[in-house]
Amino acid sequence: MIEMTIDGLDVQVEEGSSILDVAQFYGIPVPTLCHHDGLTDYGACRLCIVEIGKGDNTKLVSSCTYPAELGLFVRTNSKRVVEARKVLVELLLAMCPSSKTIQDLAAAMEVTKVRFKVEQGDCVLCGLCVRMCAEQMDAKAIGFVNRGKDRKITTPFDIKSDVCRTCGACIYICPACELRCQGPGPPGDVCGSCANVLPVCLEDEDDKMCFLGTCGWCYKELGRKKNKEKE
Amino acid sequence: MKKADIDKILKKYDYKKSSLISILQDLQVINRWLPQETLKYVSEKMDISLMDVYSLVTFYKSFSLKPRGKHIITACSGTACHVRGGPKVLSELENQLGITVGETTPDKNFTLETVRCLGACALGPLVVVDGKYYGQMNPKKVASTLKKYSKKK
């Protein structure tokens, strides 16, 4: 067992576990996109970055690929981490704005606009499908091809692979395949996620259900209104 | 490509998986490019998935999946060569050969490629033909340089 500190909590962890494993074990939320239990960690999406070290000597590392060390001092939600994550989500959104998973991540981090040039891509190169195919399906039918800006995921020679059993595991695990919700906000780069738009609150009608679920926005608004009335 | 030739090279490296790059380099010397069947044969013989071989071949620029000409012309498009008139030399090469960058002439004699920098900026604009450096190139010199490598009629 190794002793380390995560978010001010002194913890004992098993040797060989990653910082992300530790965070998840102790119930500390760390957003991820390319991590999946049962697949090797790859560190592609960088969303799970955490700040390690103390004082001036800190650095950002991807927690899924960084092993737990003796005396490690980890902060999972410092200002630097949160700011960096927001930029990362914006970059992912610019790459693939049609993905529900990425839009949800953006909504959870309160990202409301994309400052980068938006490309209507359908892949963020997270490598989940490649790892799924190789590790769980033992097929290696798809993989990364080319490099740099031309990097993409495809089969050898762009033709139907002999080893592909069309099991569909790659589609099952793809975070970009599930399309985002198109309403109630107007379509744009950020989907108008329920957390980002002002919902049509039914504040005066108690017996109706809000179609947005429990976003809690109306309660906040009600609270603000009551405060104003008090003033 | 004959299977016996491939087997000979594979045997030379003892079918070692870590020698895959060296094997592919040796294979490329035979035909100057790597045909699909060759890669399939290598992946079967070496017990490496075709995907891994294909990923590797597409990652490195020195491997070609398209037929290449007898002589490979590499024009430098790095910063130093660019300001010294590299683009003019390149367009003259394209005009005279009748092909664009990355293509091969119909008679399979020349393949035209670009490179970012060769580290010999003092010689710019630089053109390399089969590993031989031709420095201080200009559009006028292109014809005489190509003539040295052209097929004799």
Coordinates of N, CA and C in Angstrom, one line a residue, chain A residues 57-215:
Chain A
N57 N 6.0 24.3 -7.8 CA 6.4 23.1 -8.6 C 5.3 22.1 -8.9
T58 N 4.3 22.6 -9.6 CA 3.1 21.7 -9.9 C 3.1 21.5 -11.4
K59 N 2.5 20.4 -11.8 CA 2.2 20.2 -13.2 C 1.0 19.4 -13.4
L60 N 0.4 19.6 -14.7 CA -0.8 18.9 -15.0 C -0.4 17.5 -15.7
V61 N -1.1 16.5 -15.2 CA -0.8 15.1 -15.8 C -2.2 14.5 -16.0
S62 N -2.2 13.6 -17.0 CA -3.5 12.8 -17.2 C -3.5 11.8 -16.1
S63 N -4.6 11.8 -15.3 CA -4.6 10.9 -14.1 C -4.8 9.4 -14.5
C64 N -5.3 9.2 -15.7 CA -5.5 7.8 -16.1 C -4.2 7.0 -16.4
T65 N -3.2 7.8 -16.8 CA -1.9 7.1 -17.1 C -0.8 7.4 -16.1
Y66 N -1.2 8.1 -15.1 CA -0.1 8.5 -14.1 C -0.3 7.5 -12.9
P67 N 0.7 6.7 -12.6 CA 0.6 5.8 -11.5 C 0.7 6.5 -10.1
A68 N 0.0 5.9 -9.1 CA 0.0 6.5 -7.8 C 1.4 6.3 -7.2
E69 N 1.9 7.3 -6.6 CA 3.3 7.3 -6.0 C 3.2 7.6 -4.5
L70 N 4.3 7.2 -3.8 CA 4.4 7.5 -2.4 C 4.5 9.0 -2.2
G71 N 3.6 9.6 -1.4 CA 3.7 11.0 -1.0 C 3.2 11.9 -2.1
L72 N 2.5 11.4 -3.1 CA 2.0 12.2 -4.2 C 0.9 13.2 -3.6
F73 N 1.0 14.4 -4.1 CA 0.0 15.4 -3.6 C -0.8 15.8 -4.9
V74 N -2.1 15.4 -4.8 CA -2.9 15.6 -6.0 C -4.1 16.5 -5.8
R75 N -4.4 17.4 -6.7 CA -5.6 18.2 -6.6 C -6.4 18.0 -7.9
T76 N -7.6 17.5 -7.8 CA -8.4 17.2 -9.0 C -9.2 18.3 -9.5
N77 N -9.4 19.4 -8.7 CA -10.3 20.4 -9.1 C -9.8 21.8 -8.8
S78 N -8.4 22.0 -8.9 CA -7.9 23.3 -8.7 C -8.2 24.2 -9.9
K79 N -8.0 25.5 -9.7 CA -8.3 26.5 -10.7 C -7.7 26.2 -12.0
R80 N -6.4 25.8 -11.9 CA -5.6 25.5 -13.1 C -6.2 24.3 -13.9
V81 N -6.6 23.3 -13.1 CA -7.2 22.1 -13.7 C -8.5 22.4 -14.4
V82 N -9.4 23.2 -13.7 CA -10.7 23.5 -14.2 C -10.6 24.3 -15.5
E83 N -9.7 25.3 -15.5 CA -9.5 26.1 -16.7 C -9.0 25.3 -17.9
A84 N -8.1 24.5 -17.6 CA -7.5 23.7 -18.7 C -8.5 22.7 -19.2
R85 N -9.3 22.1 -18.3 CA -10.4 21.2 -18.8 C -11.4 21.9 -19.7
K86 N -11.7 23.1 -19.3 CA -12.7 23.8 -20.1 C -12.2 24.0 -21.6
V87 N -10.9 24.4 -21.7 CA -10.4 24.6 -23.0 C -10.4 23.2 -23.8
L88 N -10.0 22.2 -23.0 CA -10.0 20.8 -23.7 C -11.4 20.5 -24.2
V89 N -12.4 20.7 -23.4 CA -13.8 20.4 -23.8 C -14.2 21.3 -25.0
E90 N -13.7 22.5 -25.0 CA -14.0 23.4 -26.2 C -13.4 22.8 -27.4
L91 N -12.1 22.3 -27.3 CA -11.4 21.8 -28.4 C -12.1 20.5 -28.9
L92 N -12.6 19.7 -28.0 CA -13.3 18.5 -28.4 C -14.6 18.8 -29.1
L93 N -15.3 19.9 -28.5 CA -16.5 20.3 -29.2 C -16.3 20.8 -30.6
A94 N -15.2 21.6 -30.7 CA -14.9 22.1 -32.1 C -14.6 21.0 -33.1
M95 N -14.1 19.8 -32.5 CA -13.8 18.7 -33.4 C -15.0 17.9 -33.8
C96 N -16.0 17.8 -32.8 CA -17.1 16.9 -33.0 C -18.3 17.5 -32.2
P97 N -19.0 18.5 -32.7 CA -20.1 19.1 -32.0 C -21.4 18.3 -31.9
S98 N -21.4 17.2 -32.7 CA -22.7 16.5 -32.8 C -22.8 15.4 -31.7
S99 N -21.7 15.2 -30.9 CA -21.7 14.1 -30.0 C -22.4 14.5 -28.7
K100 N -23.3 13.6 -28.2 CA -24.0 13.9 -27.0 C -23.1 13.8 -25.8
T101 N -22.2 12.8 -25.8 CA -21.2 12.7 -24.7 C -20.4 14.0 -24.4
I102 N -19.9 14.5 -25.5 CA -19.1 15.7 -25.4 C -19.9 16.9 -25.0
Q103 N -21.1 17.0 -25.5 CA -22.0 18.1 -25.2 C -22.4 18.0 -23.7
D104 N -22.6 16.8 -23.2 CA -22.9 16.6 -21.8 C -21.7 17.1 -20.9
L105 N -20.5 16.7 -21.3 CA -19.3 17.1 -20.6 C -19.2 18.6 -20.6
A106 N -19.5 19.3 -21.7 CA -19.5 20.7 -21.8 C -20.5 21.3 -20.9
A107 N -21.7 20.8 -20.9 CA -22.7 21.3 -20.0 C -22.3 21.2 -18.5
A108 N -21.7 20.0 -18.2 CA -21.4 19.8 -16.8 C -20.3 20.8 -16.4
M109 N -19.5 21.3 -17.3 CA -18.4 22.2 -17.0 C -18.8 23.6 -17.3
E110 N -20.0 23.8 -17.6 CA -20.6 25.2 -17.9 C -19.8 25.9 -19.0
V111 N -19.5 25.1 -20.0 CA -18.9 25.7 -21.2 C -20.1 26.1 -22.1
T112 N -20.2 27.4 -22.4 CA -21.3 27.9 -23.2 C -21.0 28.3 -24.6
K113 N -19.7 28.5 -24.9 CA -19.4 28.8 -26.3 C -18.1 28.1 -26.7
V114 N -17.9 28.0 -28.0 CA -16.7 27.4 -28.6 C -15.9 28.5 -29.3
R115 N -14.7 28.8 -28.8 CA -13.9 29.9 -29.4 C -13.1 29.4 -30.6
F116 N -13.1 28.1 -30.9 CA -12.2 27.6 -31.9 C -13.1 27.4 -33.2
K117 N -12.4 27.3 -34.3 CA -13.1 27.0 -35.6 C -13.8 25.7 -35.5
V118 N -15.1 25.6 -35.7 CA -15.8 24.3 -35.5 C -15.8 23.5 -36.8
E119 N -15.3 22.3 -36.7 CA -15.3 21.4 -37.8 C -16.3 20.3 -37.5
Q120 N -17.2 20.1 -38.5 CA -18.3 19.1 -38.3 C -17.7 17.7 -38.4
G121 N -16.8 17.3 -37.6 CA -16.2 16.0 -37.6 C -17.1 15.0 -36.9
D122 N -16.7 13.7 -37.1 CA -17.4 12.7 -36.4 C -16.5 11.8 -35.6
C123 N -15.3 12.3 -35.3 CA -14.4 11.4 -34.6 C -13.5 12.4 -33.8
V124 N -13.2 12.0 -32.5 CA -12.2 12.8 -31.7 C -11.0 12.0 -31.5
L125 N -10.8 10.9 -32.1 CA -9.6 10.0 -32.0 C -9.3 9.6 -30.6
C126 N -10.3 9.3 -29.8 CA -10.1 8.9 -28.4 C -9.6 7.4 -28.4
G127 N -9.7 6.7 -29.5 CA -9.1 5.4 -29.5 C -9.9 4.3 -28.8
L128 N -11.1 4.6 -28.3 CA -11.9 3.6 -27.6 C -12.2 2.4 -28.5
C129 N -12.6 2.7 -29.7 CA -13.0 1.6 -30.6 C -11.8 0.7 -31.0
V130 N -10.6 1.4 -31.1 CA -9.4 0.7 -31.5 C -9.0 -0.3 -30.4
R131 N -9.1 0.2 -29.1 CA -8.8 -0.6 -28.0 C -9.8 -1.7 -27.8
M132 N -11.1 -1.4 -28.0 CA -12.2 -2.3 -27.8 C -11.9 -3.5 -28.8
C133 N -11.6 -3.2 -30.0 CA -11.5 -4.2 -31.1 C -10.3 -5.1 -30.8
A134 N -9.2 -4.4 -30.3 CA -8.0 -5.2 -30.1 C -8.0 -6.0 -28.8
E135 N -8.5 -5.4 -27.7 CA -8.4 -6.0 -26.4 C -9.6 -6.9 -26.0
Q136 N -10.8 -6.4 -26.3 CA -11.9 -7.2 -25.8 C -12.4 -8.2 -27.0
M137 N -12.3 -7.7 -28.2 CA -12.8 -8.5 -29.3 C -11.7 -9.4 -29.9
D138 N -10.4 -9.0 -29.6 CA -9.2 -9.7 -30.1 C -9.2 -9.8 -31.6
A139 N -9.6 -8.7 -32.2 CA -9.7 -8.8 -33.7 C -8.6 -7.9 -34.4
K140 N -8.4 -6.7 -33.8 CA -7.5 -5.7 -34.4 C -7.9 -5.4 -35.9
A141 N -9.2 -5.2 -36.1 CA -9.7 -4.9 -37.4 C -9.5 -3.4 -37.8
I142 N -9.6 -2.6 -36.8 CA -9.4 -1.1 -37.0 C -8.2 -0.6 -36.2
G143 N -7.7 0.5 -36.7 CA -6.6 1.1 -36.0 C -6.3 2.5 -36.5
F144 N -5.3 3.2 -35.9 CA -4.9 4.5 -36.4 C -4.1 4.4 -37.6
V145 N -4.4 5.3 -38.5 CA -3.7 5.4 -39.8 C -3.2 6.8 -40.0
N146 N -2.0 6.9 -40.7 CA -1.4 8.2 -41.0 C -1.0 8.9 -39.6
R147 N -0.6 10.1 -39.7 CA -0.2 10.8 -38.5 C -0.4 12.3 -38.6
G148 N -0.3 13.0 -37.5 CA -0.5 14.4 -37.5 C -2.0 14.7 -37.8
K149 N -2.2 15.8 -38.6 CA -3.5 16.2 -38.9 C -4.3 15.2 -39.8
D150 N -3.6 14.3 -40.4 CA -4.3 13.3 -41.3 C -4.6 12.0 -40.5
R151 N -4.3 12.0 -39.2 CA -4.6 10.8 -38.5 C -6.1 10.4 -38.5
K152 N -6.4 9.2 -38.7 CA -7.8 8.8 -38.7 C -7.9 7.3 -38.3
I153 N -9.1 6.8 -38.0 CA -9.3 5.4 -37.7 C -9.9 4.8 -38.8
T154 N -9.3 3.7 -39.3 CA -9.9 2.9 -40.4 C -9.4 1.5 -40.4
T155 N -9.8 0.8 -41.4 CA -9.3 -0.6 -41.6 C -8.1 -0.6 -42.5
P156 N -7.3 -1.6 -42.6 CA -6.2 -1.7 -43.5 C -6.7 -1.5 -44.9
F157 N -6.0 -0.6 -45.6 CA -6.3 -0.2 -47.1 C -7.7 0.3 -47.3
D158 N -8.4 0.7 -46.2 CA -9.7 1.3 -46.4 C -10.7 0.3 -47.0
I159 N -10.5 -1.0 -46.9 CA -11.4 -1.9 -47.4 C -11.9 -2.8 -46.3
K160 N -13.0 -3.6 -46.5 CA -13.5 -4.4 -45.5 C -12.5 -5.4 -45.0
S161 N -12.3 -5.4 -43.6 CA -11.3 -6.2 -43.0 C -11.7 -7.7 -43.0
D162 N -10.7 -8.6 -43.2 CA -10.9 -10.0 -43.1 C -11.2 -10.4 -41.7
V163 N -10.6 -9.7 -40.7 CA -10.7 -10.2 -39.3 C -11.9 -9.5 -38.6
C164 N -12.6 -8.6 -39.3 CA -13.8 -7.9 -38.6 C -15.0 -8.9 -38.7
R165 N -15.6 -9.1 -37.5 CA -16.7 -9.9 -37.4 C -18.0 -9.1 -37.4
T166 N -18.0 -7.9 -37.7 CA -19.1 -6.9 -37.6 C -19.9 -7.1 -36.3
C167 N -19.1 -7.1 -35.2 CA -19.8 -7.3 -33.9 C -20.4 -6.0 -33.4
G168 N -19.9 -4.9 -33.9 CA -20.5 -3.6 -33.5 C -20.0 -3.1 -32.2
A169 N -19.0 -3.7 -31.6 CA -18.5 -3.2 -30.3 C -17.9 -1.8 -30.5
C170 N -17.3 -1.5 -31.6 CA -16.7 -0.2 -31.8 C -17.8 0.9 -31.8
I171 N -18.9 0.6 -32.4 CA -20.0 1.5 -32.4 C -20.6 1.7 -31.0
Y172 N -20.7 0.5 -30.3 CA -21.3 0.6 -29.0 C -20.5 1.5 -28.1
I173 N -19.2 1.5 -28.2 CA -18.4 2.2 -27.3 C -18.0 3.6 -27.7
C174 N -18.4 4.0 -29.0 CA -18.0 5.3 -29.5 C -18.7 6.4 -28.8
P175 N -18.0 7.4 -28.3 CA -18.6 8.5 -27.6 C -19.2 9.5 -28.6
A176 N -18.8 9.4 -29.9 CA -19.3 10.4 -30.9 C -20.5 9.9 -31.7
C177 N -20.8 8.6 -31.5 CA -21.9 8.1 -32.4 C -23.2 8.5 -31.9
E178 N -23.4 8.6 -30.6 CA -24.7 9.0 -30.0 C -24.8 10.5 -30.3
L179 N -25.9 10.9 -31.0 CA -26.0 12.3 -31.4 C -26.7 13.1 -30.3
R180 N -26.4 14.3 -30.3 CA -26.9 15.2 -29.2 C -28.3 15.5 -29.4
C181 N -28.9 16.0 -28.3 CA -30.3 16.4 -28.4 C -30.4 17.7 -29.1
Q182 N -31.4 17.9 -30.0 CA -31.5 19.1 -30.8 C -32.4 20.2 -30.2
G183 N -33.1 19.9 -29.1 CA -34.0 20.9 -28.6 C -33.8 21.1 -27.1
P184 N -34.4 22.0 -26.5 CA -35.3 23.0 -27.0 C -34.6 24.2 -27.6
G185 N -33.3 24.3 -27.3 CA -32.5 25.5 -27.8 C -32.3 25.4 -29.3
P186 N -31.9 26.5 -30.0 CA -31.6 26.4 -31.4 C -30.3 25.7 -31.6
P187 N -30.2 24.9 -32.8 CA -29.0 24.2 -33.0 C -27.8 25.2 -33.2
G188 N -26.7 24.8 -32.6 CA -25.5 25.6 -32.7 C -24.3 24.8 -32.3
D189 N -23.2 25.4 -32.0 CA -22.0 24.6 -31.6 C -22.2 23.9 -30.3
V190 N -22.8 24.7 -29.4 CA -23.2 24.1 -28.1 C -24.7 23.9 -28.1
C191 N -25.1 22.7 -27.7 CA -26.4 22.2 -28.1 C -27.5 22.9 -27.4
G192 N -27.2 23.8 -26.5 CA -28.2 24.4 -25.7 C -28.6 23.4 -24.7
S193 N -27.6 22.8 -24.1 CA -27.8 21.8 -23.1 C -28.7 22.3 -22.0
C194 N -29.4 21.4 -21.4 CA -30.4 21.8 -20.4 C -29.8 22.7 -19.3
A195 N -28.5 22.5 -19.0 CA -28.0 23.3 -18.0 C -27.6 24.7 -18.4
N196 N -27.5 24.9 -19.8 CA -27.0 26.1 -20.3 C -28.1 27.1 -20.7
V197 N -29.3 26.5 -21.0 CA -30.4 27.4 -21.4 C -31.3 27.7 -20.3
L198 N -32.0 28.8 -20.4 CA -33.1 29.1 -19.4 C -34.3 28.3 -19.8
P199 N -34.6 27.3 -19.0 CA -35.7 26.4 -19.4 C -37.1 27.1 -19.2
V200 N -38.0 26.5 -19.9 CA -39.4 27.1 -19.8 C -40.0 26.6 -18.5
C201 N -39.7 27.4 -17.5 CA -40.1 26.9 -16.2 C -41.6 27.1 -15.9
L202 N -42.1 26.1 -15.3 CA -43.5 26.1 -15.0 C -43.7 26.5 -13.6
E203 N -43.2 27.7 -13.3 CA -43.1 28.1 -11.8 C -44.5 28.3 -11.2
D204 N -45.5 28.7 -12.0 CA -46.8 29.0 -11.4 C -47.7 27.8 -11.5
E205 N -47.3 26.8 -12.2 CA -48.2 25.6 -12.4 C -47.6 24.4 -11.7
D206 N -48.0 24.2 -10.5 CA -47.5 23.1 -9.6 C -47.7 21.7 -10.1
D207 N -48.8 21.5 -10.8 CA -49.2 20.2 -11.1 C -48.6 19.7 -12.5
K208 N -47.8 20.4 -13.1 CA -47.2 20.0 -14.4 C -45.7 19.5 -14.2
M209 N -45.3 18.6 -15.0 CA -43.9 18.1 -14.9 C -43.0 18.9 -15.8
C210 N -41.9 19.3 -15.4 CA -40.9 20.0 -16.2 C -40.3 18.9 -17.1
F211 N -40.2 19.2 -18.4 CA -39.7 18.2 -19.4 C -38.2 18.1 -19.3
L212 N -37.6 19.1 -18.6 CA -36.1 19.1 -18.5 C -35.6 18.3 -17.4
G213 N -36.5 17.7 -16.6 CA -36.0 16.9 -15.5 C -35.6 17.8 -14.4
T214 N -34.7 17.3 -13.6 CA -34.3 18.0 -12.3 C -33.1 18.8 -12.5
C215 N -33.2 19.8 -13.4 CA -32.0 20.7 -13.6 C -31.9 21.7 -12.4

